[in-house]
Amino acid sequence: MKSYSIALIPGDGIGSDVTAAAWTVLETAAKHAGFALAGTEFPWSCKFYKETGRMMPEDGIETLRGFDAILLGAVGWPAEVPDSVSLHGLLLPIRKAFVQYANIRPHRLLPGVTGPLRAENFDILCIRENTEGEYSGAGGRVHQGTLDEVAVETSIFTRAGVERILRFGFEQARTRRGKLASVTKSNAQKYSMVFWDEITRKLAAEYSDVAVTSYHVDALAARMIMAPESLDVVVASNLFGDILTDIGAAIQGGLGYAASANINPDRSAPSMFEPVHGSAPDIAHLGIANPIATIWSGAMMLDHLGEKAAADRVMKAVEATTARGIGTIPGKDRTEAITAAVVAALT
Ligand code: NAD
Ligand code: IPM
Ligand code: MN
């Protein structure tokens, strides 16, 4: 029987609840489809940091490299470990080391879920650059603690980095409704963002079958709320994409529904699948975290592994669940009840 090796990193807070939920669903889907998922769990988290002084062992990246994919819950427990330490010790290094340069985040309403907007028929695929830009990590602080203190954090945009993410966006648009929104702030940021716009125009000539529009990020943020159905594929830099996808999550009913895939398109290293949301300290341990975002991310993982039929089946089960009003009202259904309903819909 075909078997895929999956590294499971539940992480912190609700991360463990939603990862366990998604794993139950994925294992059931695999059984039905006739393949196996071999999961290996890693306890890397803020708790692990408190015990060892590291978010993951020194050879953590090398350990993960051998897996077919990674399923991650959430990282961060700011009451005990600064976010700047925990995220730079676990999540962000994985995205960079494995060249997961395309962070794909779908935003649409599941049946039975009421979003905050009047618009219901939007289907947006946000593609966020995931390895450079504003998250490059280049910078420093001098004269720390004095009145002369200076903090510098430089965004880095490379031709290779910008071109590959835009190309990925154009290719995705081709498989969907043929529309691409390229997002910058080139009216204010006259080097990096003008560069991004130039590369967009250059590629547009190559992809003449795709209708591309360049938007400033502020206008695009408003458009996601005022006219989300006018958008198809949206490509943005790392930070802009981060912010826009929380708007995407909001218009699809909340962070409990927003899935994400950190893809290495060349398949030279494993890709990583995780919900958009974080560890939700405010509801951790209450058993009410919505697992749908992580289950959906798991479906994206199956698709990436080449198991499209199983991925589609998971999404159908999720949709059947929300259509019955289960998992559609925050806090009403417990994580376990939503998971059980999805599993039942699979069988
Ligand atoms: P968050 O996403 O954890 O929570 C924001 C709000 O959304 C909270 O009110 C939370 O209860 C709610 N929420 C989130 N997921 C939910 C779910 N599945 N079901 C129901 N409600 C849900 O964002 P935050 O509070 O800014 O961050 C908390 C911690 O998580 C921080 O340490 C942050 O750095 C980290 N974080 C990690 C990731 C990640 O690992 N990918 C993503 C975002 C934030
Ligand atoms: C996300 C998160 C992360 C990001 C944080 C936790 C570093 O917000 O995946 O959206 O900004 O990439
Ligand atoms: Mn985010």
XYZ file of C-alpha atoms and ligand atoms in Angstrom:
404
model
C 0.000 0.000 0.000
C 1.242 3.470 -0.817
C 2.329 5.329 2.307
C 3.261 8.955 2.935
C 5.447 10.073 5.825
C 4.056 13.119 7.578
C 5.804 15.193 10.249
C 3.246 16.460 12.748
C 4.106 19.600 14.694
C 1.107 20.495 16.885
C 2.982 23.425 18.497
C 1.238 25.579 21.088
C -2.226 26.350 22.432
C -5.053 25.174 20.183
C -2.410 23.830 17.775
C -2.559 20.410 19.405
C -6.391 20.236 19.306
C -6.711 21.216 15.664
C -3.825 19.020 14.514
C -5.277 15.991 16.280
C -8.653 16.729 14.693
C -7.225 17.070 11.203
C -5.152 13.915 11.631
C -8.229 11.875 12.565
C -10.013 13.091 9.440
C -6.998 12.554 7.171
C -6.370 9.030 8.439
C -9.999 8.131 7.793
C -9.844 9.620 4.303
C -6.619 7.721 3.584
C -8.132 4.442 4.729
C -11.096 4.896 2.386
C -8.848 5.809 -0.512
C -6.459 2.902 0.047
C -3.264 4.648 1.047
C -1.540 5.110 4.397
C -0.345 8.149 6.291
C 2.576 7.473 8.635
C 2.686 10.286 11.151
C 5.642 11.173 13.363
C 4.897 13.740 16.030
C 7.433 16.328 17.166
C 6.837 18.176 20.451
C 8.541 21.355 19.231
C 6.813 24.286 20.866
C 7.225 26.997 23.493
C 7.051 24.277 26.140
C 9.955 22.521 24.411
C 11.812 25.849 24.406
C 11.307 26.247 28.148
C 12.749 22.771 28.659
C 15.622 22.856 26.170
C 16.325 26.488 25.284
C 15.442 25.827 21.631
C 12.173 25.736 19.682
C 13.463 22.711 17.778
C 16.691 20.722 18.022
C 19.723 21.953 16.135
C 19.178 19.269 13.481
C 15.416 19.908 13.327
C 15.436 21.054 9.710
C 17.482 18.040 8.635
C 15.088 15.759 10.534
C 12.092 17.242 8.711
C 13.752 17.119 5.303
C 13.127 13.386 4.951
C 9.335 13.653 5.260
C 6.843 13.843 2.415
C 5.010 16.755 4.083
C 4.608 18.639 7.355
C 1.325 19.352 9.135
C 1.647 22.139 11.677
C -0.842 23.514 14.213
C 0.306 26.861 15.555
C 3.401 28.316 17.149
C 3.505 30.940 19.903
C 2.827 31.339 23.589
C 3.618 34.987 24.161
C 2.995 34.897 27.905
C 6.098 32.741 28.308
C 8.249 33.079 25.190
C 8.487 36.259 23.077
C 6.888 35.735 19.660
C 10.042 37.068 18.009
C 11.904 34.113 19.546
C 9.343 31.348 19.029
C 8.402 32.137 15.439
C 12.006 32.714 14.360
C 12.951 29.461 16.069
C 10.401 27.198 14.401
C 7.837 28.311 11.821
C 9.741 30.908 9.818
C 12.986 28.884 9.444
C 11.021 25.940 8.022
C 9.368 28.114 5.383
C 12.734 29.533 4.365
C 14.929 26.427 4.632
C 12.539 24.372 2.524
C 12.045 27.168 -0.027
C 8.298 27.097 0.530
C 8.044 30.302 -1.409
C 4.352 30.098 -2.248
C 1.942 30.440 0.643
C -1.478 29.613 -0.766
C -4.579 30.699 1.145
C -8.098 30.102 -0.220
C -10.912 32.379 0.901
C -14.484 31.394 0.217
C -17.590 30.822 2.299
C -18.359 27.229 3.199
C -22.051 26.313 2.904
C -23.960 27.268 6.047
C -21.324 29.744 7.217
C -22.483 33.344 7.426
C -19.729 35.848 6.813
C -19.840 39.484 7.869
C -20.423 40.694 4.284
C -23.509 40.797 2.091
C -21.377 39.254 -0.679
C -21.554 35.468 -0.677
C -20.155 34.383 -4.005
C -16.501 35.213 -3.676
C -13.725 32.713 -4.279
C -10.294 34.250 -3.776
C -6.947 32.487 -3.841
C -4.329 34.562 -2.071
C -0.753 33.710 -2.924
C 1.682 35.192 -0.518
C 5.434 35.381 -1.113
C 6.791 33.357 1.780
C 10.584 33.550 1.956
C 11.803 37.125 1.502
C 10.405 40.664 1.273
C 9.552 42.247 4.587
C 10.312 38.964 6.423
C 13.885 38.660 5.176
C 15.266 39.160 8.660
C 17.906 41.660 7.549
C 18.422 44.398 10.077
C 19.628 45.266 13.500
C 19.548 47.651 16.440
C 22.319 49.977 17.540
C 22.758 52.142 20.639
C 20.249 49.870 22.322
C 18.449 51.356 25.293
C 19.751 54.894 24.694
C 17.967 57.930 23.288
C 20.063 57.500 20.143
C 18.762 54.014 19.520
C 18.140 53.036 15.901
C 16.245 50.000 14.607
C 16.547 48.984 10.961
C 14.644 46.180 9.263
C 15.227 46.002 5.546
C 12.889 44.386 3.063
C 14.698 42.365 0.446
C 13.159 41.725 -2.952
C 15.156 39.704 -5.454
C 14.369 39.344 -9.138
C 14.353 35.573 -8.766
C 12.063 35.760 -5.715
C 9.553 38.183 -7.207
C 9.490 36.522 -10.598
C 8.878 33.033 -9.251
C 5.972 34.038 -7.004
C 4.323 36.065 -9.771
C 4.811 33.220 -12.224
C 3.185 30.885 -9.691
C 0.254 33.312 -9.479
C -0.135 33.513 -13.249
C -0.109 29.720 -13.483
C -2.788 29.449 -10.774
C -4.921 32.069 -12.528
C -4.773 29.942 -15.684
C -6.337 27.027 -13.833
C -9.091 29.228 -12.361
C -10.956 32.238 -13.768
C -7.949 33.763 -15.516
C -7.691 36.899 -13.363
C -4.672 38.017 -11.406
C -4.373 40.914 -8.957
C -0.763 41.906 -8.294
C -0.483 43.836 -5.047
C 2.104 46.485 -4.206
C 2.455 49.937 -2.693
C 4.477 51.401 -5.514
C 3.117 54.899 -5.030
C 5.001 55.143 -1.741
C 7.723 52.499 -1.932
C 9.549 53.518 -5.046
C 12.256 50.860 -5.278
C 11.020 47.422 -4.267
C 7.396 47.870 -5.230
C 8.123 49.600 -8.542
C 10.435 46.646 -9.231
C 7.534 44.247 -8.449
C 5.195 46.183 -10.786
C 7.802 46.058 -13.579
C 8.158 42.300 -13.254
C 4.354 41.963 -13.246
C 4.190 43.851 -16.551
C 7.001 41.796 -18.073
C 5.275 38.510 -17.184
C 1.869 39.815 -18.271
C 3.195 39.886 -21.826
C 4.073 36.203 -21.534
C 0.713 35.238 -19.989
C -1.513 37.131 -22.381
C -4.414 34.776 -21.570
C -4.472 36.068 -17.971
C -6.099 39.425 -17.180
C -3.766 41.104 -14.727
C -4.442 44.253 -12.695
C -1.976 45.945 -10.366
C -3.498 47.277 -7.151
C -2.092 49.244 -4.246
C -2.456 47.205 -1.094
C -4.675 49.742 0.671
C -7.145 49.744 -2.214
C -7.009 45.947 -2.455
C -7.779 45.665 1.272
C -10.912 47.738 0.735
C -11.828 45.769 -2.392
C -11.682 42.486 -0.479
C -14.495 43.826 1.676
C -16.470 45.942 -0.786
C -16.222 43.746 -3.909
C -14.614 40.405 -3.048
C -16.385 38.643 -5.931
C -14.356 40.788 -8.365
C -11.154 39.019 -7.267
C -9.724 35.676 -8.365
C -5.997 35.127 -7.705
C -4.231 37.721 -5.556
C -0.420 37.785 -5.350
C 1.252 39.826 -2.657
C 4.508 40.204 -0.763
C 5.120 38.452 2.528
C 3.782 41.100 4.925
C 1.023 42.405 2.661
C -0.065 38.810 2.069
C -0.074 38.123 5.795
C -2.406 41.030 6.488
C -4.648 40.498 3.464
C -5.173 36.851 4.382
C -6.461 37.749 7.830
C -8.989 39.946 5.988
C -9.661 36.927 3.790
C -10.195 34.825 6.907
C -12.544 37.449 8.342
C -14.752 37.617 5.261
C -15.008 33.815 5.128
C -16.428 33.787 8.642
C -13.321 33.848 10.818
C -9.883 32.422 11.399
C -11.370 29.023 12.162
C -12.001 28.543 8.413
C -8.812 29.907 6.833
C -6.479 27.231 5.475
C -2.977 27.560 4.171
C -0.309 25.650 2.305
C 3.368 26.601 2.310
C 4.420 25.104 -0.992
C 7.835 24.273 -2.370
C 6.759 24.153 -6.024
C 9.995 22.480 -7.146
C 9.439 19.676 -4.630
C 13.086 19.852 -3.631
C 11.988 19.760 0.033
C 8.760 19.033 1.923
C 5.879 21.497 1.862
C 4.085 22.484 5.062
C 0.360 22.753 5.731
C -1.110 24.807 8.576
C -4.116 26.950 9.373
C -3.755 30.734 8.993
C -4.602 31.220 12.654
C -2.303 31.123 15.665
C -2.361 29.373 19.024
C -5.404 31.356 20.265
C -4.322 31.620 23.916
C -7.712 33.139 24.774
C -9.524 29.876 23.993
C -6.731 27.333 24.432
C -7.737 24.333 26.601
C -11.455 25.105 26.259
C -11.959 22.476 23.564
C -13.862 24.896 21.325
C -11.257 25.665 18.651
C -12.683 25.285 15.171
C -10.643 22.531 13.446
C -11.993 23.257 9.953
C -9.076 25.503 8.918
C -6.618 22.725 9.755
C -8.747 19.988 8.176
C -8.934 22.095 4.991
C -5.133 22.583 5.153
C -4.871 18.804 5.469
C -6.971 18.421 2.318
C -4.519 20.743 0.562
C -1.760 18.424 1.787
C -3.446 15.358 0.278
C -3.856 17.224 -2.992
C -0.166 18.172 -2.955
C 0.767 14.541 -2.308
C -1.127 13.561 -5.443
C -4.213 12.221 -3.667
C -6.713 14.606 -5.244
C -9.713 12.294 -4.949
C -9.164 11.940 -1.190
C -8.608 15.694 -0.863
C -11.885 16.395 -2.663
C -13.646 13.884 -0.463
C -12.392 15.632 2.696
C -13.628 18.975 1.399
C -17.021 17.470 0.522
C -17.249 16.104 4.059
C -16.367 19.500 5.529
C -18.980 21.154 3.320
C -21.614 18.576 4.269
C -20.824 19.272 7.929
C -21.117 23.052 7.742
C -24.188 22.760 5.514
C -25.841 20.981 8.477
C -24.976 23.954 10.681
C -22.183 22.155 12.521
C -19.096 24.280 13.133
C -20.767 27.393 11.813
C -21.313 29.371 15.010
C -18.184 30.255 17.025
C -18.039 28.388 20.324
C -21.295 26.449 19.782
C -19.826 23.102 18.774
C -16.830 21.560 20.460
C -13.736 20.675 18.456
C -14.445 16.975 18.944
C -18.053 17.270 17.787
C -17.068 19.073 14.589
C -14.350 16.490 13.935
C -16.734 13.590 14.525
C -19.249 15.119 12.125
C -16.630 15.471 9.388
C -15.458 11.877 9.947
C -19.075 10.662 9.805
C -19.617 12.558 6.552
C -16.600 10.771 5.086
C -17.979 7.323 5.724
P -4.728 33.926 16.767
O -4.991 33.547 15.354
O -4.126 32.883 17.613
O -6.096 34.407 17.446
C -6.841 35.528 17.002
C -8.308 35.383 17.417
O -8.940 34.372 16.620
C -8.490 34.910 18.871
O -9.590 35.563 19.436
C -8.722 33.421 18.738
O -9.483 32.864 19.788
C -9.468 33.330 17.419
N -9.188 32.041 16.754
C -8.045 31.699 16.111
N -8.141 30.460 15.646
C -9.343 29.990 15.983
C -10.033 28.740 15.795
N -9.460 27.712 15.120
N -11.271 28.593 16.299
C -11.857 29.599 16.956
N -11.275 30.803 17.176
C -10.028 30.996 16.699
O -3.818 35.239 16.723
P -3.013 35.995 17.900
O -3.862 36.027 19.131
O -2.537 37.251 17.287
O -1.754 35.083 18.164
C -1.623 34.141 19.226
C -0.273 33.470 19.106
O -0.197 32.704 17.897
C 0.909 34.432 19.031
O 1.986 33.829 19.667
C 1.171 34.570 17.546
O 2.461 35.002 17.224
C 0.922 33.155 17.112
N 0.558 32.972 15.701
C 1.051 31.850 15.123
C 0.688 31.545 13.827
C 1.222 30.294 13.215
O 1.796 29.456 13.893
N 1.060 30.087 11.938
C -0.218 32.353 13.149
C -0.712 33.494 13.774
C -0.337 33.790 15.068
C 0.798 33.578 9.496
C 1.340 34.105 10.804
C 2.862 34.205 10.758
C 3.249 35.112 9.606
C 3.495 34.719 12.057
C 3.085 33.888 13.224
C 4.976 34.859 11.969
O 0.761 35.326 11.122
O 1.187 32.479 9.081
O -0.030 34.252 8.878
O 3.181 36.342 9.706
O 3.627 34.570 8.584
Mn -0.862 35.878 9.796
